[in-house]
Coordinates of C-alpha atoms in Angstrom, one line a residue:
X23 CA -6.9 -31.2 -33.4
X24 CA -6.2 -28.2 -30.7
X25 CA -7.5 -24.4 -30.7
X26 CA -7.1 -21.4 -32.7
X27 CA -5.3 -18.9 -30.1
X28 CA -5.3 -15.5 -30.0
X29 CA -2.8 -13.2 -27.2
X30 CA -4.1 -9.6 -26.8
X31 CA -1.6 -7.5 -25.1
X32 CA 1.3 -9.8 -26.4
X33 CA 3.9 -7.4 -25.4
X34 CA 2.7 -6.8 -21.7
X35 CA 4.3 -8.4 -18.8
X36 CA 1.6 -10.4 -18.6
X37 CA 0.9 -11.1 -22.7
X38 CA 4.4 -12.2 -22.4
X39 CA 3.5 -14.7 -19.4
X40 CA 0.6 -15.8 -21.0
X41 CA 2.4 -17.0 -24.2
X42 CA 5.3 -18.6 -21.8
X43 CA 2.8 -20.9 -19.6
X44 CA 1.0 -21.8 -22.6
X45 CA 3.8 -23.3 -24.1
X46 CA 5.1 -24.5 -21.2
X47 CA 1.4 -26.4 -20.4
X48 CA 1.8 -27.9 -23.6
X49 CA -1.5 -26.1 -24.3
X50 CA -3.2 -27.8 -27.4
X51 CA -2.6 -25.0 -29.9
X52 CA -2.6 -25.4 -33.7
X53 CA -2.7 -21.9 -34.5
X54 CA -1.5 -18.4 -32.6
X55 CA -2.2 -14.6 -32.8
X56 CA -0.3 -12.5 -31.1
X57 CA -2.0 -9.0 -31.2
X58 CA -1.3 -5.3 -29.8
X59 CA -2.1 -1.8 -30.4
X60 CA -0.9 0.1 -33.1
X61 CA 1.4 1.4 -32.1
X62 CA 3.5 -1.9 -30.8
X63 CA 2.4 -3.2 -34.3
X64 CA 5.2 -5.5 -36.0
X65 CA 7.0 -6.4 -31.9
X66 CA 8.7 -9.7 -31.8
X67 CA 7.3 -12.6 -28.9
X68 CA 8.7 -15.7 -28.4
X69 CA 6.3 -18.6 -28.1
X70 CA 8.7 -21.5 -27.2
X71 CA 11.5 -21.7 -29.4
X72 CA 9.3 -19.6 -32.5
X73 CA 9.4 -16.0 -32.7
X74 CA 6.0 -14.4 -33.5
X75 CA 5.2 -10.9 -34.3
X76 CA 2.4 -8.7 -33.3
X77 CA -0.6 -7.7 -35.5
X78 CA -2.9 -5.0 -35.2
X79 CA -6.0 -5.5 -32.2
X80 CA -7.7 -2.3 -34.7
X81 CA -8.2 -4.5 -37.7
X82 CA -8.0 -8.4 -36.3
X83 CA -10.9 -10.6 -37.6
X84 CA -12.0 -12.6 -34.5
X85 CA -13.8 -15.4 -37.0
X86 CA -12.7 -19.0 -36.7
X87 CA -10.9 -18.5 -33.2
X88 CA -11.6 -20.3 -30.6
X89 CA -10.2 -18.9 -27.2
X90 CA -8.9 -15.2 -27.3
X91 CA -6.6 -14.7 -23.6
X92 CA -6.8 -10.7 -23.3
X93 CA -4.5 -8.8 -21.4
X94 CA -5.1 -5.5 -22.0
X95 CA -6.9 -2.9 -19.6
X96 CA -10.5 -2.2 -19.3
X97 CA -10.6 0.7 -21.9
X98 CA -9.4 -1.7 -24.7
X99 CA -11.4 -4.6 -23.1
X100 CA -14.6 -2.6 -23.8
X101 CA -14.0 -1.8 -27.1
X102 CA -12.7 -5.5 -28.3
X103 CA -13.7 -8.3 -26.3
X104 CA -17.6 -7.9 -27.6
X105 CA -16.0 -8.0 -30.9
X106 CA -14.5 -11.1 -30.5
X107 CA -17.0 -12.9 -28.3
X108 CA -19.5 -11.8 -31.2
X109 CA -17.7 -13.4 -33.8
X110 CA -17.3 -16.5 -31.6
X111 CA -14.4 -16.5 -30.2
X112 CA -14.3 -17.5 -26.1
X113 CA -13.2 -14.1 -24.6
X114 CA -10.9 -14.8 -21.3
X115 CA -10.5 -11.6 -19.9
X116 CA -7.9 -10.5 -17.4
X117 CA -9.1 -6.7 -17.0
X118 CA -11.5 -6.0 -14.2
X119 CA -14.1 -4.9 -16.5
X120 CA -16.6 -8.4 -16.7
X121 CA -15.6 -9.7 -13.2
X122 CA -18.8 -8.3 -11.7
X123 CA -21.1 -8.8 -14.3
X124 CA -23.8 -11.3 -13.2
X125 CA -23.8 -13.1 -16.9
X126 CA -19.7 -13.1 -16.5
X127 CA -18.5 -16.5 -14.5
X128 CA -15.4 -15.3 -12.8
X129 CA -13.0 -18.5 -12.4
X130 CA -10.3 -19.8 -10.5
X131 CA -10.2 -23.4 -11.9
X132 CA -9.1 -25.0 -8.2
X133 CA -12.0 -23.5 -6.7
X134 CA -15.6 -23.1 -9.2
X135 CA -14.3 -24.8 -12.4
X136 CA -18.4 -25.5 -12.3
X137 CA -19.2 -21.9 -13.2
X138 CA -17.6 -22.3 -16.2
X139 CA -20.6 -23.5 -18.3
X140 CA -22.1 -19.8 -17.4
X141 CA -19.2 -18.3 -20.3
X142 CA -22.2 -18.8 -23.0
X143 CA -24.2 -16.1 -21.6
X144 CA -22.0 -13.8 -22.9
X145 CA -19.2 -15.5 -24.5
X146 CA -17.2 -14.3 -22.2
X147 CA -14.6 -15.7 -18.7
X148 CA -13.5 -13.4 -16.1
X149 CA -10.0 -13.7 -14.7
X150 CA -10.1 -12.5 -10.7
X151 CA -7.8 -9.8 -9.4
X152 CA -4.7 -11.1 -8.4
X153 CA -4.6 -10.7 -4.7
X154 CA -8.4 -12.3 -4.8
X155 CA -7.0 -15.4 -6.8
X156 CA -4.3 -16.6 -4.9
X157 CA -6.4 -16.1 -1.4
X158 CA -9.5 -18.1 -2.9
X159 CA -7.2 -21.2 -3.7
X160 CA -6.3 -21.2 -0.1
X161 CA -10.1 -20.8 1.3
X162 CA -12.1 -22.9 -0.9
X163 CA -10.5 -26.5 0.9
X164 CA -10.9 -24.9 4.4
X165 CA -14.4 -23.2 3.6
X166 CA -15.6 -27.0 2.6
X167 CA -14.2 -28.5 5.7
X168 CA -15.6 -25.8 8.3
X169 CA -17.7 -23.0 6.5
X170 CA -15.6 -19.8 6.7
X171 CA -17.5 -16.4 8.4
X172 CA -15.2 -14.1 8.5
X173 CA -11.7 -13.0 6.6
X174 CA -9.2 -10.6 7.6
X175 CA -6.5 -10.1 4.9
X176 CA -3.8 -7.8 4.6
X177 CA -1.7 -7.8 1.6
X178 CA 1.8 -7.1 0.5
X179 CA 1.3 -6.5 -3.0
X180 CA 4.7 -6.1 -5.5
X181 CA 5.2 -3.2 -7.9
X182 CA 4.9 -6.0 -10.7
X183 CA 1.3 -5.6 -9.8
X184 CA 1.4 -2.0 -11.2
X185 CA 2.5 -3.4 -14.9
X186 CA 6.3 -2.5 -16.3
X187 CA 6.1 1.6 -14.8
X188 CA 5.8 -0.1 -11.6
X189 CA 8.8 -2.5 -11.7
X190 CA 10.5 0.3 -13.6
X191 CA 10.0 2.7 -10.7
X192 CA 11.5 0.7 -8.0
X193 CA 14.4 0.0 -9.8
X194 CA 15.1 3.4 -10.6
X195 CA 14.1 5.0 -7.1
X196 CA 16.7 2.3 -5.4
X197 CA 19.4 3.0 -7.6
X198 CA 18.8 6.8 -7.0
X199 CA 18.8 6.4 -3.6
X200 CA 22.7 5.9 -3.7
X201 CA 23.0 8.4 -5.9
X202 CA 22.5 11.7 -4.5
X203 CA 22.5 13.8 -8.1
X204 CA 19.9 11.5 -9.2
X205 CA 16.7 12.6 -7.9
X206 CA 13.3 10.1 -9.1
X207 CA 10.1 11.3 -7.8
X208 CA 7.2 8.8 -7.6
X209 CA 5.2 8.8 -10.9
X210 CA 3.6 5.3 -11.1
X211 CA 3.0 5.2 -7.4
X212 CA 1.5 8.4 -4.9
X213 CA 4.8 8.4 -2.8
X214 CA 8.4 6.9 -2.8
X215 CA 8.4 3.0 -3.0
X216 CA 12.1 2.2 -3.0
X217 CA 12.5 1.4 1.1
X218 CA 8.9 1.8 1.7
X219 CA 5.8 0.4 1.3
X220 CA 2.2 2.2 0.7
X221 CA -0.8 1.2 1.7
X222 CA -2.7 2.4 -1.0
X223 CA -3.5 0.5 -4.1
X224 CA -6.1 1.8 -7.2
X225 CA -8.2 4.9 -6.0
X226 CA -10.4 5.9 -2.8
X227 CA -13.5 4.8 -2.5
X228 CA -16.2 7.0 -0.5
X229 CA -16.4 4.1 1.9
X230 CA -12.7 4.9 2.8
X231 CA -11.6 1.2 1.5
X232 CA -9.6 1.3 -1.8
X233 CA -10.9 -0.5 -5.0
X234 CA -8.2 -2.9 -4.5
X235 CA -10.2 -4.1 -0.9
X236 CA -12.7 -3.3 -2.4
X237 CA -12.1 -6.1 -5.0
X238 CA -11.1 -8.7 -3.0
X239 CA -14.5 -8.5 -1.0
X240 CA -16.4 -8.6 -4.1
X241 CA -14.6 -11.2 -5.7
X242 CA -14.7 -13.9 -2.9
X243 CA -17.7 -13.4 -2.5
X244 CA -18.9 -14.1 -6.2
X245 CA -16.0 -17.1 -6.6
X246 CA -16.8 -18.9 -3.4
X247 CA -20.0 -17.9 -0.9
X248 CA -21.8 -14.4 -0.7
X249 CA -22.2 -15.2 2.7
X250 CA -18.3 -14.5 3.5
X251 CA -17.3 -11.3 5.6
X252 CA -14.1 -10.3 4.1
X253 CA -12.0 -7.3 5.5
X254 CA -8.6 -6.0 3.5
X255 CA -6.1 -3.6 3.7
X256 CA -4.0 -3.8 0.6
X257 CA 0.3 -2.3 0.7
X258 CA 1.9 -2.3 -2.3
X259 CA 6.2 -3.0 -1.1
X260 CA 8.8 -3.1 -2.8
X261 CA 9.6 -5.9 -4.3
X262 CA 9.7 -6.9 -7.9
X263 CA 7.6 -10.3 -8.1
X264 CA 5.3 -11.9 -5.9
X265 CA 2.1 -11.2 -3.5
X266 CA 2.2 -12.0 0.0
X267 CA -0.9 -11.7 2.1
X268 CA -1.9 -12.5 6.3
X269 CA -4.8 -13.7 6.3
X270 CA -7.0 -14.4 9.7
X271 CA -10.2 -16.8 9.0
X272 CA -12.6 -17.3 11.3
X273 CA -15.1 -20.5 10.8
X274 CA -18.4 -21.6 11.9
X275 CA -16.8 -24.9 13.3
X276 CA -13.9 -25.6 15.0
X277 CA -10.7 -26.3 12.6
X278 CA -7.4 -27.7 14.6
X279 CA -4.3 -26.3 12.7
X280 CA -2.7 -29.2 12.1
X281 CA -5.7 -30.8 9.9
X282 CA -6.0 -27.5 8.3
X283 CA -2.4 -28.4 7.3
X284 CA -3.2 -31.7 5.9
X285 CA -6.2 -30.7 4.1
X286 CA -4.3 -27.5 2.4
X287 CA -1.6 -29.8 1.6
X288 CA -4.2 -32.3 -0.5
X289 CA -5.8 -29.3 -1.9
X290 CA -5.3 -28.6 -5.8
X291 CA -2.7 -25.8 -6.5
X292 CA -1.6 -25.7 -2.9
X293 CA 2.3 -26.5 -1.6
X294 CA 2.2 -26.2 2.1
X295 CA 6.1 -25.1 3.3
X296 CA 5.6 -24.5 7.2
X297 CA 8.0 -25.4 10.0
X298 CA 8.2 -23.7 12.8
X299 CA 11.9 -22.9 12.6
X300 CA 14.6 -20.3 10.4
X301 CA 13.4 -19.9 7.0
X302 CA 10.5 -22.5 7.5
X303 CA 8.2 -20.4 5.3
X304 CA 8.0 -19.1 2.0
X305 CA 8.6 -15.5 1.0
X306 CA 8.4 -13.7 -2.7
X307 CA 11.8 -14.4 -3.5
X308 CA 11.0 -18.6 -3.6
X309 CA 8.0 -18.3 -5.3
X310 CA 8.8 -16.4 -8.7
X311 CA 8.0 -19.0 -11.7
X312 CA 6.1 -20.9 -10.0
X313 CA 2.7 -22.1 -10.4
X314 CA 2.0 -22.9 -6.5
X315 CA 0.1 -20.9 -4.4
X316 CA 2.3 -21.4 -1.2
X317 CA 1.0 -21.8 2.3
X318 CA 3.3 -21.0 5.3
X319 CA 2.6 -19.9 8.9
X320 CA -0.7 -22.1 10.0
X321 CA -1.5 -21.7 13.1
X322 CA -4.9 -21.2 15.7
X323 CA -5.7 -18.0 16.9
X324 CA -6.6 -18.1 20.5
X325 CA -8.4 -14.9 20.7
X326 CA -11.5 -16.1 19.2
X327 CA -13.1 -19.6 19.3
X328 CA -12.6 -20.9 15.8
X329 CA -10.1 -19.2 14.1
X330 CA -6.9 -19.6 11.8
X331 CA -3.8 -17.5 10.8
X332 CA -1.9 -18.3 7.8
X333 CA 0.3 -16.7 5.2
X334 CA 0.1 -16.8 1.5
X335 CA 2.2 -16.5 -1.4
X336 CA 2.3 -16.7 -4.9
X337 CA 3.7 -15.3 -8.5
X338 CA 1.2 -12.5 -9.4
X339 CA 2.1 -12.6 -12.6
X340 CA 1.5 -16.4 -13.0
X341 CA -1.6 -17.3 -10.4
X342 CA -2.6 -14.0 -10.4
X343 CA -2.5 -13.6 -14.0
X344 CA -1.2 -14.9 -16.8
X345 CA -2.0 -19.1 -15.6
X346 CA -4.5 -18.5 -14.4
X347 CA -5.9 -17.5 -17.5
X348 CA -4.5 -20.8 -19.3
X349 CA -5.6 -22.7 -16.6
X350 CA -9.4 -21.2 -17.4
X351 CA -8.5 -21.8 -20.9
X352 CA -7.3 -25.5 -20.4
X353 CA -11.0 -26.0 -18.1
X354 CA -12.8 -24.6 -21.2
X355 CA -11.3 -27.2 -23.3
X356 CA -11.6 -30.0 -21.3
X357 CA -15.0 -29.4 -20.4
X358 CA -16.9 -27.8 -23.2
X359 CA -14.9 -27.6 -26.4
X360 CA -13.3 -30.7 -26.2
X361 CA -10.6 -30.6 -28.5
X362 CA -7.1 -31.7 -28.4

C-alpha cells in the first residue's frame, strides 16, 4: 500500500522536477494530483511514461491525502497549505514562508532527518532555500568531526534559481547580444545578466545583507547549530543550472584536509571530485540531473589556525528543490507513516 500524492505547482520548473524524481525514486505512490492555478487548469505533466493533467488548487479537496509536495510561492502557500494540513494531508512546502516558524521543522534529510517528528505541530515540513541546502550537506559531517565556528560563503547562484523568467532572460539577453537590432533590457533581474553576474539576489535588507544571505544565516542555523557564525554574499551568474558556492569554515578543532576528504567522501549525499590537476573539480555544467551535492577544492587555509576552503556544487533544481522535497517525503514515510 503507498501514499495518496498531491503536486502543487505542477507546471513549474520545479512541479515538473518534483514529479520527475518521484518517479524516478520509485516513490511508493498509488494515487497522484497534479494541481495549478486557474488559470494553467487542464496543462498536461508527464509522471513517468503517464500523462496527467492539472486540476484546480481553488477547488481541490485535501481529504484522504497523505503528503501534498507544494511548489508554489509564498502568496499561494498562505492561502493553501493550512487548508490542506487541516484536512490531514502532510504539507511539504518549498516556499520560504514556514522555514522560520519555530513549530515548522525545516529538513535536509542527510543532515536532521530527527526533526522530522516536529511536522505534527503543524502538519506541516519546510524545504530550505536552495543555496542553504546544498551547503548544510557539506557542513553537518565536518561540524560532527570538529564543531564548526565560523562560515564564509559566497555563492554563484544560476538564473534557474529565479524560476522560467530567469532562464528565459539569459537566453534572450545572450542571443541579443549578437544581434545588435535586438535590444532586451533586464526585467527578471536589476541589471544585464547575459556576460555578467550580480551580486544581488531577493531585496535589501536595512542590515545591508540581502534576504538571500540573509537566509542562509538563518537557515543553518535552525538545520544544524544556532551557535554557527555564518557570513554570505550571494551572485546570481549566468548560467542556466546549477549553484556553485566558496565556502571558508573555520572550526574549534583542528581538521587536516585530507581527513576532511575522507569523511566528506563517507558522508550521505556527498561525491567528493578533487585532484589537484586540469578539470579536477566539478563545475555546473557536470552536475545538472544529478542528485549529488559535489565537493571539489579541499584544502587548509593557512591564515587562520583551524580552517578549511572548499567548493560546492549541486543541481538547484534537484537538491535545492524539487529532491529534496521527495527525499523529506521518502523520510516521512519511512519514519512515521509507514506505508509502502
Amino acid at each position: 500500500m503507498g501514499y495518496k500524492v498531491v503536486v502543487v505547482g505542477a507546471t513549474g520548473n520545479v512541479g515538473r522536477e518534483m514529479l520527475n524524481i518521484l518517479d524516478e525514486r520509485k516513490f511508493p505512490v498509488d494515487e497522484l494530483a497534479v494541481l495549478a492555478s486557474r488559470k494553467s487548469m487542464g496543462t498536461e505533466v508527464s509522471f513517468g511514461d503517464k500523462t496527467l493533467k492539472t486540476k484546480d488548487l481553488d477547488t481541490f479537496d485535501f481529504t484522504g491525502w497523505d503528503i501534498a509536495l507544494f511548489a508554489v510561492g509564498s502568496d499561494a502557500t498562505k492561502k493553501y497549505a493550512p487548508v490542506a494540513a487541516k484536512s490531514g494531508c502532510v504539507v511539504i512546502d518549498n516556499s520560504s514562508l514556514y522555514r522560520y516558524d519555530p513549530d515548522v521543522p525545516l529538513i535536509v534529510p542527510e543532515v536532521n532527518p530527527e526533526a522530522i517528528h516536529g511536522y505534527s505541530k503543524k502538519n506541516i515540513i519546510a524545504n530550505p532555500n536552495c543555496s542553504t541546502a546544498q551547503m548544510v550537506v557539506a557542513l553537518k559531517p565536518l561540524h560532527d568531526r570538529a564543531r564548526i565556528k565560523r562560515v564564509v560563503v559566497s555563492t554563484y547562484q544560476s538564473v534557474s534559481g529565479a524560476g522560467k523568467g530567469g532562464a528565459d532572460e539569459l537566453w534572450d539577453q545572450t542571443k541579443s547580444i549578437y544581434n545588435p537590432t535586438d535590444d532586451k533590457p533586464p526585467k527578471q533581474f536589476t541589471k544585464q545578466i547575459a556576460f555578467n553576474v550580480i551580486p544581488h539576489i531577493d531585496v535589501f535588507l536595512d542590515s545591508g545583507e540581502t534576504k538571500e544571505e540573509w537566509k542562509m544565516v538563518a537557515e543553518t542555523k535552525k538545520i544544524i547549530d544556532p551557535n554557527i557564525k555564518v557570513t554570505a554574499t550571494c551572485v546570481r551568474v549566468p548560467v542556466f543550472v546549477g549553484h556553485s558556492e566558496s565556502i571558508n569554515i573555520e572550526f574549534e578543532d583542528f581538521l587536516d584536509e585530507d581527513e576532511a576528504r575522507d569523511i566528506l567522501r563517507e558522508a550521505p549525499g556527498i561525491m567528493v571530485i578533487d585532484k589537484r590537476e586540469d578539470g579536477g573539480y566539478v563545475t555546473p555544467v557536470e552536475c545538472v540531473g544529478d542528485y549529488a551535492t559535489f565537493i571539489s577544492r579541499i584544502r587548509q587555509d593557512s591564515t587562520i589556525d583551524n580552517g578549511l576552503n572548499l567548493w560546492c556544487v549541486s543541481d538547484n533544481l534537484r537538491k535545492g528543490a524539487a529532491l529534496n522535497a521527495v527525499q523529506i517525503a521518502e523520510t516521512l514515510g519511512n519514519r512515521v507513516l509507514k506505508k509502502g
